[in-house]
Amino acid sequence: MLITRLKLDYFGKFSGREIELKPGINIIYGENEAGKSTLHAFIKGMLFGIERLKGRGAASKEDIYTRYLPWDYPGAYGGQMDIRVGEKSYRLQRSFHANDRYFTITDMETGREVKLRRAI
């Protein structure tokens, strides 16, 4: 799998930020607080989701959901990630917001949503 594009609609300090990635090694660098860890959390969240912690965990540094809740517009919390698997291209689109959570995969060639089967 190759990640080709990240689009952070609203995630942490980013809104409307697009990053193109090339085949091979991509180096993301910057000053402290530039957003490197935020990009890492976004990629991980796009692949595995982000769950909001409850109870005492919600007030801790471990609560990734609250940590990256958008600064400017908390109602829109998500983005897109384009990937290539072999010769096929897909767009992953995810909303992390607790009240409007969704995840879709679209085949970029056909424009059709890919239905996933749940493993038992």
PDB file of C-alpha atoms in Angstrom:
ATOM      1  CA  MET A   1       0.000   0.000   0.000  1.00  0.00           C
ATOM      2  CA  LEU A   2       1.235   3.463  -0.920  1.00  0.00           C
ATOM      3  CA  ILE A   3      -0.247   6.628   0.562  1.00  0.00           C
ATOM      4  CA  THR A   4      -0.384   9.228  -2.224  1.00  0.00           C
ATOM      5  CA  ARG A   5      -2.353  12.141  -0.730  1.00  0.00           C
ATOM      6  CA  LEU A   6      -3.555  13.412   2.629  1.00  0.00           C
ATOM      7  CA  LYS A   7      -6.333  15.966   2.951  1.00  0.00           C
ATOM      8  CA  LEU A   8      -6.916  17.195   6.475  1.00  0.00           C
ATOM      9  CA  ASP A   9     -10.320  18.856   6.282  1.00  0.00           C
ATOM     10  CA  TYR A  10     -10.361  19.636  10.001  1.00  0.00           C
ATOM     11  CA  PHE A  11      -7.886  17.886  12.271  1.00  0.00           C
ATOM     12  CA  GLY A  12      -6.026  19.549  15.140  1.00  0.00           C
ATOM     13  CA  LYS A  13      -4.440  22.775  13.964  1.00  0.00           C
ATOM     14  CA  PHE A  14      -5.015  21.941  10.278  1.00  0.00           C
ATOM     15  CA  SER A  15      -7.999  22.864   8.127  1.00  0.00           C
ATOM     16  CA  GLY A  16      -8.092  22.439   4.370  1.00  0.00           C
ATOM     17  CA  ARG A  17      -4.495  21.216   4.270  1.00  0.00           C
ATOM     18  CA  GLU A  18      -3.464  18.920   1.401  1.00  0.00           C
ATOM     19  CA  ILE A  19      -0.194  16.989   1.246  1.00  0.00           C
ATOM     20  CA  GLU A  20       0.963  15.016  -1.805  1.00  0.00           C
ATOM     21  CA  LEU A  21       3.270  12.078  -1.134  1.00  0.00           C
ATOM     22  CA  LYS A  22       5.561  10.481  -3.708  1.00  0.00           C
ATOM     23  CA  PRO A  23       6.691   6.855  -4.054  1.00  0.00           C
ATOM     24  CA  GLY A  24       9.702   6.097  -1.871  1.00  0.00           C
ATOM     25  CA  ILE A  25      10.620   7.813   1.359  1.00  0.00           C
ATOM     26  CA  ASN A  26       8.867  11.061   2.227  1.00  0.00           C
ATOM     27  CA  ILE A  27      10.408  13.139   5.011  1.00  0.00           C
ATOM     28  CA  ILE A  28       8.150  15.397   7.018  1.00  0.00           C
ATOM     29  CA  TYR A  29      10.122  17.896   9.052  1.00  0.00           C
ATOM     30  CA  GLY A  30       9.535  21.165  10.822  1.00  0.00           C
ATOM     31  CA  GLU A  31       9.962  23.153  14.001  1.00  0.00           C
ATOM     32  CA  ASN A  32       8.437  22.048  17.291  1.00  0.00           C
ATOM     33  CA  GLU A  33       4.643  22.371  17.229  1.00  0.00           C
ATOM     34  CA  ALA A  34       4.628  22.503  13.405  1.00  0.00           C
ATOM     35  CA  GLY A  35       2.236  19.541  13.161  1.00  0.00           C
ATOM     36  CA  LYS A  36       4.426  16.480  12.554  1.00  0.00           C
ATOM     37  CA  SER A  37       2.789  14.438  15.329  1.00  0.00           C
ATOM     38  CA  THR A  38      -0.609  15.694  14.199  1.00  0.00           C
ATOM     39  CA  LEU A  39       0.041  14.297  10.703  1.00  0.00           C
ATOM     40  CA  HIS A  40       1.120  10.990  12.231  1.00  0.00           C
ATOM     41  CA  ALA A  41      -2.058  10.839  14.343  1.00  0.00           C
ATOM     42  CA  PHE A  42      -4.148  11.688  11.266  1.00  0.00           C
ATOM     43  CA  ILE A  43      -2.695   8.823   9.205  1.00  0.00           C
ATOM     44  CA  LYS A  44      -3.156   6.381  12.082  1.00  0.00           C
ATOM     45  CA  GLY A  45      -6.700   7.664  12.642  1.00  0.00           C
ATOM     46  CA  MET A  46      -7.588   7.321   8.966  1.00  0.00           C
ATOM     47  CA  LEU A  47      -6.495   3.691   8.996  1.00  0.00           C
ATOM     48  CA  PHE A  48      -7.809   2.606  12.403  1.00  0.00           C
ATOM     49  CA  GLY A  49     -10.227   5.290  13.608  1.00  0.00           C
ATOM     50  CA  ILE A  50     -10.159   7.397  16.757  1.00  0.00           C
ATOM     51  CA  GLU A  51     -12.339   6.598  19.740  1.00  0.00           C
ATOM     52  CA  ARG A  52     -13.304   9.136  22.359  1.00  0.00           C
ATOM     53  CA  LEU A  53     -12.270   8.012  25.854  1.00  0.00           C
ATOM     54  CA  LYS A  54     -14.757   8.093  28.685  1.00  0.00           C
ATOM     55  CA  GLY A  55     -14.438   8.847  32.392  1.00  0.00           C
ATOM     56  CA  ARG A  56     -11.004   9.771  33.721  1.00  0.00           C
ATOM     57  CA  GLY A  57      -9.358   8.879  30.428  1.00  0.00           C
ATOM     58  CA  ALA A  58     -11.189  11.740  28.686  1.00  0.00           C
ATOM     59  CA  ALA A  59      -9.225  14.274  30.742  1.00  0.00           C
ATOM     60  CA  SER A  60      -5.812  12.697  30.103  1.00  0.00           C
ATOM     61  CA  LYS A  61      -3.147  13.116  27.444  1.00  0.00           C
ATOM     62  CA  GLU A  62      -4.112   9.641  26.234  1.00  0.00           C
ATOM     63  CA  ASP A  63      -7.397  10.953  24.797  1.00  0.00           C
ATOM     64  CA  ILE A  64      -6.384  11.342  21.159  1.00  0.00           C
ATOM     65  CA  TYR A  65      -9.955  12.300  20.202  1.00  0.00           C
ATOM     66  CA  THR A  66      -9.952  15.466  22.320  1.00  0.00           C
ATOM     67  CA  ARG A  67      -6.302  16.227  21.615  1.00  0.00           C
ATOM     68  CA  TYR A  68      -6.887  16.575  17.853  1.00  0.00           C
ATOM     69  CA  LEU A  69     -10.432  17.952  17.919  1.00  0.00           C
ATOM     70  CA  PRO A  70     -10.266  20.866  15.431  1.00  0.00           C
ATOM     71  CA  TRP A  71      -9.420  24.242  16.916  1.00  0.00           C
ATOM     72  CA  ASP A  72     -11.503  26.379  14.563  1.00  0.00           C
ATOM     73  CA  TYR A  73     -14.530  24.230  13.747  1.00  0.00           C
ATOM     74  CA  PRO A  74     -15.038  21.266  16.090  1.00  0.00           C
ATOM     75  CA  GLY A  75     -18.233  20.181  14.280  1.00  0.00           C
ATOM     76  CA  ALA A  76     -16.201  19.019  11.262  1.00  0.00           C
ATOM     77  CA  TYR A  77     -13.525  16.554  12.316  1.00  0.00           C
ATOM     78  CA  GLY A  78     -12.052  14.388   9.559  1.00  0.00           C
ATOM     79  CA  GLY A  79     -10.401  14.152   6.197  1.00  0.00           C
ATOM     80  CA  GLN A  80      -9.375  12.010   3.265  1.00  0.00           C
ATOM     81  CA  MET A  81      -6.457   9.798   2.361  1.00  0.00           C
ATOM     82  CA  ASP A  82      -5.726   8.489  -1.142  1.00  0.00           C
ATOM     83  CA  ILE A  83      -3.899   5.178  -1.418  1.00  0.00           C
ATOM     84  CA  ARG A  84      -2.667   2.812  -4.118  1.00  0.00           C
ATOM     85  CA  VAL A  85      -2.797  -0.940  -3.713  1.00  0.00           C
ATOM     86  CA  GLY A  86      -1.150  -2.571  -6.698  1.00  0.00           C
ATOM     87  CA  GLU A  87      -2.678  -0.881  -9.738  1.00  0.00           C
ATOM     88  CA  LYS A  88      -5.855   0.236  -7.936  1.00  0.00           C
ATOM     89  CA  SER A  89      -6.413   3.661  -6.344  1.00  0.00           C
ATOM     90  CA  TYR A  90      -8.782   4.257  -3.450  1.00  0.00           C
ATOM     91  CA  ARG A  91      -9.948   7.226  -1.406  1.00  0.00           C
ATOM     92  CA  LEU A  92     -10.527   6.706   2.291  1.00  0.00           C
ATOM     93  CA  GLN A  93     -12.833   9.297   3.799  1.00  0.00           C
ATOM     94  CA  ARG A  94     -13.514   9.473   7.511  1.00  0.00           C
ATOM     95  CA  SER A  95     -15.367  11.657   9.974  1.00  0.00           C
ATOM     96  CA  PHE A  96     -14.049  11.287  13.506  1.00  0.00           C
ATOM     97  CA  HIS A  97     -16.767  13.385  15.127  1.00  0.00           C
ATOM     98  CA  ALA A  98     -18.560  11.367  17.832  1.00  0.00           C
ATOM     99  CA  ASN A  99     -22.014  12.507  16.639  1.00  0.00           C
ATOM    100  CA  ASP A 100     -21.375  12.026  12.899  1.00  0.00           C
ATOM    101  CA  ARG A 101     -18.867   9.176  12.592  1.00  0.00           C
ATOM    102  CA  TYR A 102     -18.461   7.492   9.199  1.00  0.00           C
ATOM    103  CA  PHE A 103     -15.855   5.754   7.078  1.00  0.00           C
ATOM    104  CA  THR A 104     -16.033   5.151   3.328  1.00  0.00           C
ATOM    105  CA  ILE A 105     -13.700   3.704   0.735  1.00  0.00           C
ATOM    106  CA  THR A 106     -14.177   4.778  -2.872  1.00  0.00           C
ATOM    107  CA  ASP A 107     -12.639   3.108  -5.920  1.00  0.00           C
ATOM    108  CA  MET A 108     -11.060   6.078  -7.738  1.00  0.00           C
ATOM    109  CA  GLU A 109     -11.424   4.451 -11.161  1.00  0.00           C
ATOM    110  CA  THR A 110     -15.131   3.646 -10.965  1.00  0.00           C
ATOM    111  CA  GLY A 111     -16.246   6.200  -8.374  1.00  0.00           C
ATOM    112  CA  ARG A 112     -18.116   3.447  -6.546  1.00  0.00           C
ATOM    113  CA  GLU A 113     -18.036   2.865  -2.829  1.00  0.00           C
ATOM    114  CA  VAL A 114     -16.240  -0.314  -1.793  1.00  0.00           C
ATOM    115  CA  LYS A 115     -18.265  -2.366   0.673  1.00  0.00           C
ATOM    116  CA  LEU A 116     -16.233  -4.023   3.382  1.00  0.00           C
ATOM    117  CA  ARG A 117     -16.990  -7.404   4.868  1.00  0.00           C
ATOM    118  CA  ARG A 118     -16.565  -7.738   8.617  1.00  0.00           C
ATOM    119  CA  ALA A 119     -14.286 -10.464   9.873  1.00  0.00           C
ATOM    120  CA  ILE A 120     -15.790 -12.694  12.530  1.00  0.00           C
TER     121      ILE A 120
END
